C-alpha cells in the first residue's frame, strides 16, 4: 500500500515578543490601504469575516487606531473591511 498526500497546506507562523502572541498567516498592509474618509481598509482577498479578532500593529497607526491593539473585523466585501472595538459599535 502506497499513501501519497493529495493536499499540502503551508502556514506562516510568527511570534510577537511585545504582545506574547502567536500569529498564523499575518496580513500586512500599508498606510495607503487605509481610507480615513470612508472608514475602511482595502486588502485584496483578505479572507476575514465579521467577528474575526485581529491585532493591529503599526509604527505609525492611522487615526483613530492604536498600535498593538485588538479590534474586531467588520467585513464590507471581498476587498474591504473595517476595524471596530466591539461587534456592537
Coordinates of C-alpha atoms in Angstrom, one line a residue:
X1 CA 0.0 0.0 0.0
X2 CA 1.3 3.4 -1.0
X3 CA -0.1 6.6 0.6
X4 CA 0.5 9.9 -1.1
X5 CA -0.9 13.1 0.3
X6 CA -3.1 14.9 -2.2
X7 CA -3.2 18.3 -0.4
X8 CA -0.4 20.3 1.0
X9 CA -1.0 23.5 3.1
X10 CA 1.6 26.0 4.2
X11 CA 1.3 28.4 7.1
X12 CA 3.4 31.3 8.1
X13 CA 3.8 31.4 11.9
X14 CA 5.1 34.5 13.7
X15 CA 5.6 35.1 17.4
X16 CA 5.3 38.7 18.7
X17 CA 7.6 39.3 21.7
X18 CA 5.7 42.5 22.7
X19 CA 2.2 41.0 22.9
X20 CA 3.5 37.5 23.6
X21 CA 1.1 36.1 20.9
X22 CA 1.5 33.7 18.1
X23 CA 0.1 34.7 14.7
X24 CA -0.8 32.4 11.8
X25 CA -0.7 33.8 8.3
X26 CA -0.5 37.5 9.3
X27 CA -1.7 40.0 6.7
X28 CA 0.3 43.2 6.2
X29 CA -0.9 46.4 4.5
X30 CA 0.5 49.9 4.1
X31 CA -0.9 53.2 5.1
X32 CA -2.3 53.7 1.5
X33 CA -4.8 50.8 2.2
X34 CA -6.5 52.9 5.0
X35 CA -9.2 55.3 3.8
X36 CA -10.0 57.6 6.6
X37 CA -12.9 59.3 4.8
X38 CA -14.8 56.0 4.1
X39 CA -13.6 54.5 7.4
X40 CA -12.4 51.3 5.7
X41 CA -9.3 49.3 4.8
X42 CA -8.6 47.8 1.4
X43 CA -6.9 44.4 1.5
X44 CA -7.4 42.3 -1.7
X45 CA -9.0 38.9 -1.0
X46 CA -8.5 39.4 2.8
X47 CA -10.5 36.3 3.8
X48 CA -11.8 37.8 7.0
X49 CA -15.4 37.5 8.2
X50 CA -17.3 39.8 10.5
X51 CA -16.4 39.0 14.1
X52 CA -12.8 37.9 13.5
X53 CA -10.5 39.3 16.1
X54 CA -7.2 40.8 14.9
X55 CA -4.2 42.6 16.4
X56 CA -3.4 45.9 14.6
X57 CA 0.3 46.8 14.6
X58 CA 1.8 49.9 13.1
X59 CA 4.7 52.1 13.8
X60 CA 2.5 55.0 12.6
X61 CA -1.1 54.0 13.3
X62 CA -3.9 55.5 11.2
X63 CA -6.1 57.8 13.4
X64 CA -8.1 56.7 15.4
X65 CA -6.4 53.2 15.6
X66 CA -3.8 52.3 18.2
X67 CA -0.7 50.2 17.8
X68 CA -0.7 46.7 19.3
X69 CA -4.4 47.0 19.9
X70 CA -7.1 44.3 19.4
X71 CA -10.0 45.0 17.1
X72 CA -12.9 43.1 15.5
X73 CA -13.4 42.8 11.8
X74 CA -16.5 44.1 10.1
X75 CA -16.4 42.6 6.5
X76 CA -17.6 45.1 3.9
X77 CA -16.9 42.9 0.9
X78 CA -14.2 40.7 -0.6
X79 CA -11.5 43.5 -0.6
X80 CA -12.8 45.9 2.1
X81 CA -13.1 45.8 5.9
X82 CA -13.5 48.0 8.9
X83 CA -11.9 47.6 12.4
X84 CA -14.1 48.2 15.4
X85 CA -13.6 48.0 19.2
X86 CA -16.6 45.7 19.6
X87 CA -19.1 43.9 17.4
X88 CA -21.8 46.4 18.6
X89 CA -20.0 49.6 17.6

